[in-house]
Structure formats: C-alpha cells, structure tokens
PDB file of C-alpha atoms in Angstrom:
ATOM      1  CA  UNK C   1      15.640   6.459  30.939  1.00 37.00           C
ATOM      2  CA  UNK C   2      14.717   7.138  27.134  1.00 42.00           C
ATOM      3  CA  UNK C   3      11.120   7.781  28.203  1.00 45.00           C
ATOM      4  CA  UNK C   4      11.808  10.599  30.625  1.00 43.00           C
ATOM      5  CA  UNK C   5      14.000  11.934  27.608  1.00 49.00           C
ATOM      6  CA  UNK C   6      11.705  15.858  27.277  1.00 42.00           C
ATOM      7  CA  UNK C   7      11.975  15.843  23.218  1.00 44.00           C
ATOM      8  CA  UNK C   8       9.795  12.871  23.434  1.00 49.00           C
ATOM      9  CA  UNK C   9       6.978  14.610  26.271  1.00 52.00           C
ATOM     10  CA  UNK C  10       6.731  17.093  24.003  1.00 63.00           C
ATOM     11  CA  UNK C  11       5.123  15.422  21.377  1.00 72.00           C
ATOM     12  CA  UNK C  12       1.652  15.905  20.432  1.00 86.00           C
ATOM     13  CA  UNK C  13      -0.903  12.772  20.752  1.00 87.00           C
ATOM     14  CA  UNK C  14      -1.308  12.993  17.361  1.00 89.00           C
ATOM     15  CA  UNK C  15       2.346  12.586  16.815  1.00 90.00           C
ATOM     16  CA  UNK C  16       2.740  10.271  18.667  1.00 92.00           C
ATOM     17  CA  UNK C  17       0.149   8.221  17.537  1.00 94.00           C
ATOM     18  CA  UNK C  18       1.816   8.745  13.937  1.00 93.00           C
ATOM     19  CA  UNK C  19       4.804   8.008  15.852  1.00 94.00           C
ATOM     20  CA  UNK C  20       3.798   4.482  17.148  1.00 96.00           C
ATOM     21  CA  UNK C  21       1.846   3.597  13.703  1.00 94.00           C
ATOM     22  CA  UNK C  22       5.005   4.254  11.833  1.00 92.00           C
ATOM     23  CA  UNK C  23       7.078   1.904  14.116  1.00 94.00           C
ATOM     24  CA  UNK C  24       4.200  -1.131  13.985  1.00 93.00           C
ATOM     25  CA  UNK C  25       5.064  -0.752  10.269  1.00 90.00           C
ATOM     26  CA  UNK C  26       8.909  -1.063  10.441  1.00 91.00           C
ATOM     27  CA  UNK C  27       8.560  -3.691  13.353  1.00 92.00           C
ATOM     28  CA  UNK C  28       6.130  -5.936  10.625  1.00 88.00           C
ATOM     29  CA  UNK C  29       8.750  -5.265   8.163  1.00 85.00           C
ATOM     30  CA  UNK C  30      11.535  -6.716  10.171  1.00 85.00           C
ATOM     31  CA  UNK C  31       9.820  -9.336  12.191  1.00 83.00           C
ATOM     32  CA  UNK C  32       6.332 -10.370  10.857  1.00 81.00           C
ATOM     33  CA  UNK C  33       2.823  -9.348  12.178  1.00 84.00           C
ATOM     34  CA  UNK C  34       2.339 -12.055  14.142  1.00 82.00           C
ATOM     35  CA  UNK C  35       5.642 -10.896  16.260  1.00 87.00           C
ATOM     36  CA  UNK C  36       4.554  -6.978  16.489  1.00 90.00           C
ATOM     37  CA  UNK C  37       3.775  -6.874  20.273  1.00 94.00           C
ATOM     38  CA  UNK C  38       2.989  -3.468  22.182  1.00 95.00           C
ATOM     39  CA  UNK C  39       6.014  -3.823  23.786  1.00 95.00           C
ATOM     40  CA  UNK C  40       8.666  -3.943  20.807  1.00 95.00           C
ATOM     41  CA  UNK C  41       6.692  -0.627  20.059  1.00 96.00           C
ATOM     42  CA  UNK C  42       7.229   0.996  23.147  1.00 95.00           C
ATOM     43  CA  UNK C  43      11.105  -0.410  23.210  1.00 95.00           C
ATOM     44  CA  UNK C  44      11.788   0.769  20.026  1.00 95.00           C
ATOM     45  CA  UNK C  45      10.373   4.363  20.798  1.00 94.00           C
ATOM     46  CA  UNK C  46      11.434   4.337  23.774  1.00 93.00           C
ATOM     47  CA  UNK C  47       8.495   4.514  26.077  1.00 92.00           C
ATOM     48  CA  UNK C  48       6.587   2.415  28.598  1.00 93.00           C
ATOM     49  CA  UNK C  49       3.626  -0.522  27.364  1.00 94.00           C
ATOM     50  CA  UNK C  50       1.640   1.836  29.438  1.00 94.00           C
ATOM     51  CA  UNK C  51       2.059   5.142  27.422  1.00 93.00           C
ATOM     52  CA  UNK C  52       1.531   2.856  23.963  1.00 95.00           C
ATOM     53  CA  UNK C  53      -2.214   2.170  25.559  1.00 94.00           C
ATOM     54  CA  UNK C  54      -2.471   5.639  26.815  1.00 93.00           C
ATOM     55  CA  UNK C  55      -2.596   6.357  22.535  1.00 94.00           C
ATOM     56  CA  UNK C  56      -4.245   3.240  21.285  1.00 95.00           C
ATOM     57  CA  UNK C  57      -6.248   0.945  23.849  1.00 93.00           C
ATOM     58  CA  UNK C  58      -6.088  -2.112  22.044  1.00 92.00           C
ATOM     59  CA  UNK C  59      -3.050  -3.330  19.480  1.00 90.00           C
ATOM     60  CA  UNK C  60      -5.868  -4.152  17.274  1.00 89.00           C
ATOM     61  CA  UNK C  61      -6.365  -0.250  17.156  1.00 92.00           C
ATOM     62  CA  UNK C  62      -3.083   0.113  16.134  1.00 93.00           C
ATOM     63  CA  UNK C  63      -3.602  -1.981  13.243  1.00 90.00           C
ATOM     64  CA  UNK C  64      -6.712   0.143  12.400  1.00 90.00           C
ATOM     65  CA  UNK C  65      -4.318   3.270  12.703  1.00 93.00           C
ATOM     66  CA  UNK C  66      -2.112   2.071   9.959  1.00 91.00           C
ATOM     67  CA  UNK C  67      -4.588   1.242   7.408  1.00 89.00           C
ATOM     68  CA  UNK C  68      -6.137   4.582   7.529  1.00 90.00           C
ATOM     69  CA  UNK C  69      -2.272   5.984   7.683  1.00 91.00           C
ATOM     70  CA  UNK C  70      -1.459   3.683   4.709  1.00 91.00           C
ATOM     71  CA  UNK C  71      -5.039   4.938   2.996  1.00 91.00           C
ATOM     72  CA  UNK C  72      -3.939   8.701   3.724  1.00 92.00           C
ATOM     73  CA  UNK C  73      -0.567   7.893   2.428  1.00 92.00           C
ATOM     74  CA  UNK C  74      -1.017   5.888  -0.416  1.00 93.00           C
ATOM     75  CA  UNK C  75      -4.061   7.437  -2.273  1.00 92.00           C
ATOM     76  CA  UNK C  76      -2.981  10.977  -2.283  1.00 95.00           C
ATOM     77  CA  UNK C  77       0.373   9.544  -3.867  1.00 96.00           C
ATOM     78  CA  UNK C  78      -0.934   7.447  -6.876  1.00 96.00           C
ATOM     79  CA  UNK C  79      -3.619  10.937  -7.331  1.00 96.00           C
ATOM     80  CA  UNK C  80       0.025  12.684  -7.962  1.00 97.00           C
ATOM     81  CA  UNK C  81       1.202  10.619  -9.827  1.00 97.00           C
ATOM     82  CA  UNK C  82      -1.929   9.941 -12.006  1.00 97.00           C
ATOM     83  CA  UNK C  83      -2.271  13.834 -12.146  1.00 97.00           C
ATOM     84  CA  UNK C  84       1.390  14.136 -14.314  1.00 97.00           C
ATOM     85  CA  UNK C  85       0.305  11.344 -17.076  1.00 96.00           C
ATOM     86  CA  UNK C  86       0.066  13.212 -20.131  1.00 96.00           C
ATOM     87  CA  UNK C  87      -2.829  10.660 -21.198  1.00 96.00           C
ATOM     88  CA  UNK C  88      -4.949   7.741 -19.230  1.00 96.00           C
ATOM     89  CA  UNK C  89      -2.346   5.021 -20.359  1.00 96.00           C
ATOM     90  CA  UNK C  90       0.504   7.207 -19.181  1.00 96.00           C
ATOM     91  CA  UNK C  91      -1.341   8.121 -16.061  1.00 97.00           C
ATOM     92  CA  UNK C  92      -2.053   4.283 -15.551  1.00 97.00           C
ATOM     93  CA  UNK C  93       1.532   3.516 -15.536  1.00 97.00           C
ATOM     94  CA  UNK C  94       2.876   6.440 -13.066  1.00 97.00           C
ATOM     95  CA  UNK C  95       0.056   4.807 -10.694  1.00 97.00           C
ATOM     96  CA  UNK C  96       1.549   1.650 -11.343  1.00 97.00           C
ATOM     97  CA  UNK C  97       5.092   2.383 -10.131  1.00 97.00           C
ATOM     98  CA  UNK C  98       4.248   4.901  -7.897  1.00 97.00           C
ATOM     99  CA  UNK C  99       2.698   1.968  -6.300  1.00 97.00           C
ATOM    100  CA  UNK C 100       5.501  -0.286  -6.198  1.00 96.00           C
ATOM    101  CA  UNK C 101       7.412   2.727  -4.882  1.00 95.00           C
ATOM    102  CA  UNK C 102       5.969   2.926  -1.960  1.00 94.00           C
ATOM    103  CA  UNK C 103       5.526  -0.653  -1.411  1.00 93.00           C
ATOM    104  CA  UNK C 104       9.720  -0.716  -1.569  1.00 90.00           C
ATOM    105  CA  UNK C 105       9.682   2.046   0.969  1.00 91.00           C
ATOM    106  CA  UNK C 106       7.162   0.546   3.141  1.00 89.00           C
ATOM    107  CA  UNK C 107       7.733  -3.489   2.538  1.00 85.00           C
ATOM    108  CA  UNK C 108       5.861  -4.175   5.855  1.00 83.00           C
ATOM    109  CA  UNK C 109       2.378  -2.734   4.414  1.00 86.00           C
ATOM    110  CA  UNK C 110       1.859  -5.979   2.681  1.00 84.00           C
ATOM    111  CA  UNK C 111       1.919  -8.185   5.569  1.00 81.00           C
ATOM    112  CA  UNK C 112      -0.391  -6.189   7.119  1.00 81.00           C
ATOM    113  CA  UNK C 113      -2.954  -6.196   3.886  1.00 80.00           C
ATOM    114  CA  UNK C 114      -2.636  -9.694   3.208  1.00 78.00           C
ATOM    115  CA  UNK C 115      -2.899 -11.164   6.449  1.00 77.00           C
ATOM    116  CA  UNK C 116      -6.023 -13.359   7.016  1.00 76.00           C
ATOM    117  CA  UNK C 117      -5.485 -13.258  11.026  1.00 72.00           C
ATOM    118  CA  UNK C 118      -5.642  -9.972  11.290  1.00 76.00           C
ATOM    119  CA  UNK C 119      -8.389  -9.049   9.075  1.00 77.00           C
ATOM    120  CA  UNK C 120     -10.846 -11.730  10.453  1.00 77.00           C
ATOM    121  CA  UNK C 121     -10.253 -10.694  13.897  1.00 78.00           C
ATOM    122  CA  UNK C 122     -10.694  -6.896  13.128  1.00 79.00           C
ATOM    123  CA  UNK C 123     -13.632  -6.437  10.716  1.00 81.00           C
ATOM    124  CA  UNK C 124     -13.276  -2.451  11.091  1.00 85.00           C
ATOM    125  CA  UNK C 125      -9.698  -3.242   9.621  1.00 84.00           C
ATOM    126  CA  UNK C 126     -11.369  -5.700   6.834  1.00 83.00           C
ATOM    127  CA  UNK C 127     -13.843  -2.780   5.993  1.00 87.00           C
ATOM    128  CA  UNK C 128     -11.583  -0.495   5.867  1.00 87.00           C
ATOM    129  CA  UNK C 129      -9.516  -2.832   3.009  1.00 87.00           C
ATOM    130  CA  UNK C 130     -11.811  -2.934   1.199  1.00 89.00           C
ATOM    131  CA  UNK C 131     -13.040   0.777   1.019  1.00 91.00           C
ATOM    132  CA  UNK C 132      -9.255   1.833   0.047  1.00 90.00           C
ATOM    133  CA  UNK C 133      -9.760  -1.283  -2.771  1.00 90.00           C
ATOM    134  CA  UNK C 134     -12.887  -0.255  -4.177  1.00 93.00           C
ATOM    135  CA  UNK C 135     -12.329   3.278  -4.541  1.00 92.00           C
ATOM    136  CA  UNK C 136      -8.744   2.186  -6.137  1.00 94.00           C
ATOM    137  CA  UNK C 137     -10.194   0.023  -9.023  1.00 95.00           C
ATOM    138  CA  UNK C 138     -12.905   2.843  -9.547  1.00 96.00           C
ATOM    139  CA  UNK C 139      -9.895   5.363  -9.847  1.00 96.00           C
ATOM    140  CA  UNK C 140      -8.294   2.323 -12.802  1.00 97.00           C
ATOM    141  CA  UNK C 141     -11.438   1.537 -14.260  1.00 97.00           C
ATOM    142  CA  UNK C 142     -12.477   5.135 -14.582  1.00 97.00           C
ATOM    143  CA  UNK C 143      -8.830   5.654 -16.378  1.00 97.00           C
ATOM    144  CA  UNK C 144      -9.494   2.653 -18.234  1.00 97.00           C
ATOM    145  CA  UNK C 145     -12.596   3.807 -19.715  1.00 97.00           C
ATOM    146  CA  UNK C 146     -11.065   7.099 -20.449  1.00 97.00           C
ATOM    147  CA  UNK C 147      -8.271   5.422 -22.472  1.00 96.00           C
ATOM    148  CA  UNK C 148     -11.175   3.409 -24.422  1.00 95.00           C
ATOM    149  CA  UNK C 149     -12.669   6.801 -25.497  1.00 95.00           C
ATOM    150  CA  UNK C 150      -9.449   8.037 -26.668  1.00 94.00           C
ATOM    151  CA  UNK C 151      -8.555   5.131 -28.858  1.00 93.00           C
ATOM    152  CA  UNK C 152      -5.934   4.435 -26.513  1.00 94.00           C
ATOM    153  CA  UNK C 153      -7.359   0.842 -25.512  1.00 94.00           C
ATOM    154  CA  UNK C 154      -8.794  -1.932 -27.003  1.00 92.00           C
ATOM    155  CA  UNK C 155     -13.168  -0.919 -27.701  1.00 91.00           C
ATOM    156  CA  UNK C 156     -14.115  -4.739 -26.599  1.00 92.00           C
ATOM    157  CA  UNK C 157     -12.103  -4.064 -22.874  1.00 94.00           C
ATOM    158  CA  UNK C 158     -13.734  -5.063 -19.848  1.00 95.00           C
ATOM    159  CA  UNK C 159     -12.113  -2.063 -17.729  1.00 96.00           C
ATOM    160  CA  UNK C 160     -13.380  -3.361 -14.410  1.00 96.00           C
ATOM    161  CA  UNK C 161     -11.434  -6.942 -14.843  1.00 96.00           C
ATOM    162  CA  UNK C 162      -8.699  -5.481 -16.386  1.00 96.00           C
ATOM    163  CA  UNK C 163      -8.528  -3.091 -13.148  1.00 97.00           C
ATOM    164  CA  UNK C 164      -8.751  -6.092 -10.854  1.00 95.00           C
ATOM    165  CA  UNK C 165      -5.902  -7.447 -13.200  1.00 96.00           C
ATOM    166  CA  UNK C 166      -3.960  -4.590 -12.140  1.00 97.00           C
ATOM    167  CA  UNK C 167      -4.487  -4.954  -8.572  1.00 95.00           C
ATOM    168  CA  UNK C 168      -3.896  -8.576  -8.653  1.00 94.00           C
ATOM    169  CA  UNK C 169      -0.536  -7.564 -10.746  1.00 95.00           C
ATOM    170  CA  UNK C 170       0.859  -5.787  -7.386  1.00 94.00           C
ATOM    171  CA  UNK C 171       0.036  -8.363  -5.080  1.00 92.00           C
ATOM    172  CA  UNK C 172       1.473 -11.385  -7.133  1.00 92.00           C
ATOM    173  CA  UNK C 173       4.609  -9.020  -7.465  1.00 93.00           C
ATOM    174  CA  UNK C 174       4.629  -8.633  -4.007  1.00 90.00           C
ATOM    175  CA  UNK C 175       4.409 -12.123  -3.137  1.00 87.00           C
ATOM    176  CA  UNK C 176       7.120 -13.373  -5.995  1.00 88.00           C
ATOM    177  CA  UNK C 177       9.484 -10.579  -4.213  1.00 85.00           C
ATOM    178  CA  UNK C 178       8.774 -12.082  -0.764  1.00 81.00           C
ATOM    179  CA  UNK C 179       9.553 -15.641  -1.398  1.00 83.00           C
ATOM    180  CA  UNK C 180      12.154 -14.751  -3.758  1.00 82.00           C
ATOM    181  CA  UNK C 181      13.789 -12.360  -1.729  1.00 73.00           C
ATOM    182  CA  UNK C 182      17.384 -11.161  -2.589  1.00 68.00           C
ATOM    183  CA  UNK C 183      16.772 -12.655  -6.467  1.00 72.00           C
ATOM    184  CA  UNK C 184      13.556 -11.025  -7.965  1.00 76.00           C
ATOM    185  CA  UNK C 185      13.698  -7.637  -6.531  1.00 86.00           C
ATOM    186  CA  UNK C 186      10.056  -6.090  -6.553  1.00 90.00           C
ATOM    187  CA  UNK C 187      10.944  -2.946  -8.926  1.00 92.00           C
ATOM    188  CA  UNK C 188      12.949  -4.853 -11.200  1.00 92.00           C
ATOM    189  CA  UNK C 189       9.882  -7.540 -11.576  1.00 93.00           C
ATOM    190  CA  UNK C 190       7.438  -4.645 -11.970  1.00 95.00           C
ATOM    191  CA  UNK C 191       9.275  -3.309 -14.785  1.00 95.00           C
ATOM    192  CA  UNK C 192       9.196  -6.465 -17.048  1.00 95.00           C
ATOM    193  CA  UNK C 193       5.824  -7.357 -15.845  1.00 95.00           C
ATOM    194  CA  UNK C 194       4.015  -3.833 -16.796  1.00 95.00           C
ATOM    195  CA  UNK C 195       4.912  -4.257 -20.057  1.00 94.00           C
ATOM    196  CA  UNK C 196       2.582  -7.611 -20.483  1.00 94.00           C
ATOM    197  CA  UNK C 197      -0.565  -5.712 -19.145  1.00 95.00           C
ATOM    198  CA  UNK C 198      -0.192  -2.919 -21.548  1.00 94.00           C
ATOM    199  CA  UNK C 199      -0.263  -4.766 -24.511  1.00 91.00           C
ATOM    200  CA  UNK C 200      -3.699  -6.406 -22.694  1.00 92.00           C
ATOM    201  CA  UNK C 201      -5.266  -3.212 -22.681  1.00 93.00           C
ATOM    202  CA  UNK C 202      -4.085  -1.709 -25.942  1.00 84.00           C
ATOM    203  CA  UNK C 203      -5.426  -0.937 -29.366  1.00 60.00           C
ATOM    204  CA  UNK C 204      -4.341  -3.996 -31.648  1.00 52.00           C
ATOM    205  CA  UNK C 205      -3.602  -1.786 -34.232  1.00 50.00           C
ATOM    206  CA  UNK C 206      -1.498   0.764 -31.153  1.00 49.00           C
ATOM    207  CA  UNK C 207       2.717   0.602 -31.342  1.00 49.00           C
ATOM    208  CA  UNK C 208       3.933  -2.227 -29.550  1.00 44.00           C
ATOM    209  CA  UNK C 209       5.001  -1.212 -25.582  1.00 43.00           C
TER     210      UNK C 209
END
C-alpha cells in the first residue's frame, strides 16, 4: 500500500504537515472548498484519514495551517519584490504582480480567503485574515506615503483608500478570472488594469503610465 511506502515514514511532522497543507490547497483548486474532505487528502498523499488527524485534529485546523502557510509564503514574497523597486511607485508595482504571481501559481488560495463558510465557522482563521490584511495595506500605505514625499504621487492622496483600492484591485481580478475562466486570464487582466490605478495615484503634472 502507498502508506507503508518508507520515503513517506520518513518524513518529519513538520513535513508532513507542510505536506498535507499543500495538498488542501491543490484539492480547493481542483474541486472547491466545500469538496476538500480529510480523506481526498489522505488519498492523494497516500496515507490513511487516521494519519491526516494524527497531524491536524480537526480539518478546520488544516484550514488554519494554510493561512499561516499562505501568510509565510506570501508576505516574504511581495517584501522581495518591494525590496528591488528602484522607487515607492516601482516598488508598488513589483508587489502588485508579484501578487498576481502567486495567485496564478496557487489559484486555490482565493477560495479559501474569500469564503464566508469557512471564515464564520473558524474565527482563528477570520483573525488571522485579517492580521495578514492589515499589515498588507500598512506595507501600501506606508509606500504610498513615501511616493507622496517624493513627488511621485498626487499631495491631496488619501494613501490608506487608495491601498484598500489596491487590495480590492486583486480580488475583483480574481473574481473576473474565475467566472471568466479560459477568456480573461488573471495576468493578462492585471496588466491592463494596473495601468488605471497608477494614473490614480500619480502627480497630474507626472508622464502618463
């Protein structure tokens, strides 16, 4: 049997548990959260229901597991990316696609983040949302106001709107590429739509993006 297999005894808990958060992903992707069930985990890996619970005792806690993966993933990524802009506009941008990046990597993340059944059933999962949010918008408002100081953005900009703007940006993208899937690919969307937001934030007097 592919649970007896030794490769797979081997494995640390905490691989594993990376292991079985990584597959709740893929399994959303394909199938929907609503049809993620401990046992399509432990068939795709491989293993019994038993040794999914032995790692995580509820599925709930799964769900926990892959926000804070997605957190540990996602934030260090956009920091990179931010890091390489060679000012706050440019580093606003490489967030922004860096983003949508890993989204297209990762397209089950989304139904995870946006779905109301899971986050009103687990409020550690709703809390932890919304810390991973809050410290995001700081990160674009804090850019934001950078940009404002060096006459990269408009003076009158409200940096905290126009960083919930941004947010809001990557989750109507998402959507769009959801319901129009196969015509309105996200990355191809998020390249004509960027564009738009710029000229929001910039100097009216700046080049035209």
């Amino acid at each position: 049997m592919a649970n007896d297999d030794p490769v797979k005894r081997r494995l640390s808990a905490e691989a594993r548990q990376e292991e079985i958060v990584r597959v709740a992903v893929e399994l959303a992707a394909s199938r929907g959260v609503d049809a993620v069930t401990t046992q399509k985990m432990a068939d795709a890996l491989g293993l019994t229901q038993g040794a999914i619970f032995r790692h995580f005792p509820t599925k709930d806690d799964i769900w926990v597991a892959v926000i804070g993966w997605v957190r540990g993933q996602l934030l260090p990524l956009l920091e990179k990316a931010a890091s390489q802009g060679d000012n706050p506009i440019d580093a606003l941008e490489r967030m922004f696609f860096a983003h949508i990046a890993f989204i297209a990597e990762h397209p089950g993340i989304p139904r995870l983040v946006f779905s109301d059944e899971l986050r009103n059933k687990t409020p550690q999962l709703n809390q932890l949302l919304q810390e991973m949010l809050t410290g995001y918008e700081a990160k674009i408002a804090t850019l934001l106001c950078a940009a404002k100081d060096a006459g990269l953005a408009r003076r009158d900009l409200d940096e905290q709107s126009a960083a919930t703007l941004f947010l809001g940006m990557i989750q109507g993208l998402v959507l769009q590429s959801s319901i129009f899937s196969g015509t309105r690919t996200l990355e191809e969307q998020a390249h004509k739509v960027f564009p738009v937001y710029l000229n929001g934030v910039w100097r009216s007097d700046w080049p035209s993006v």
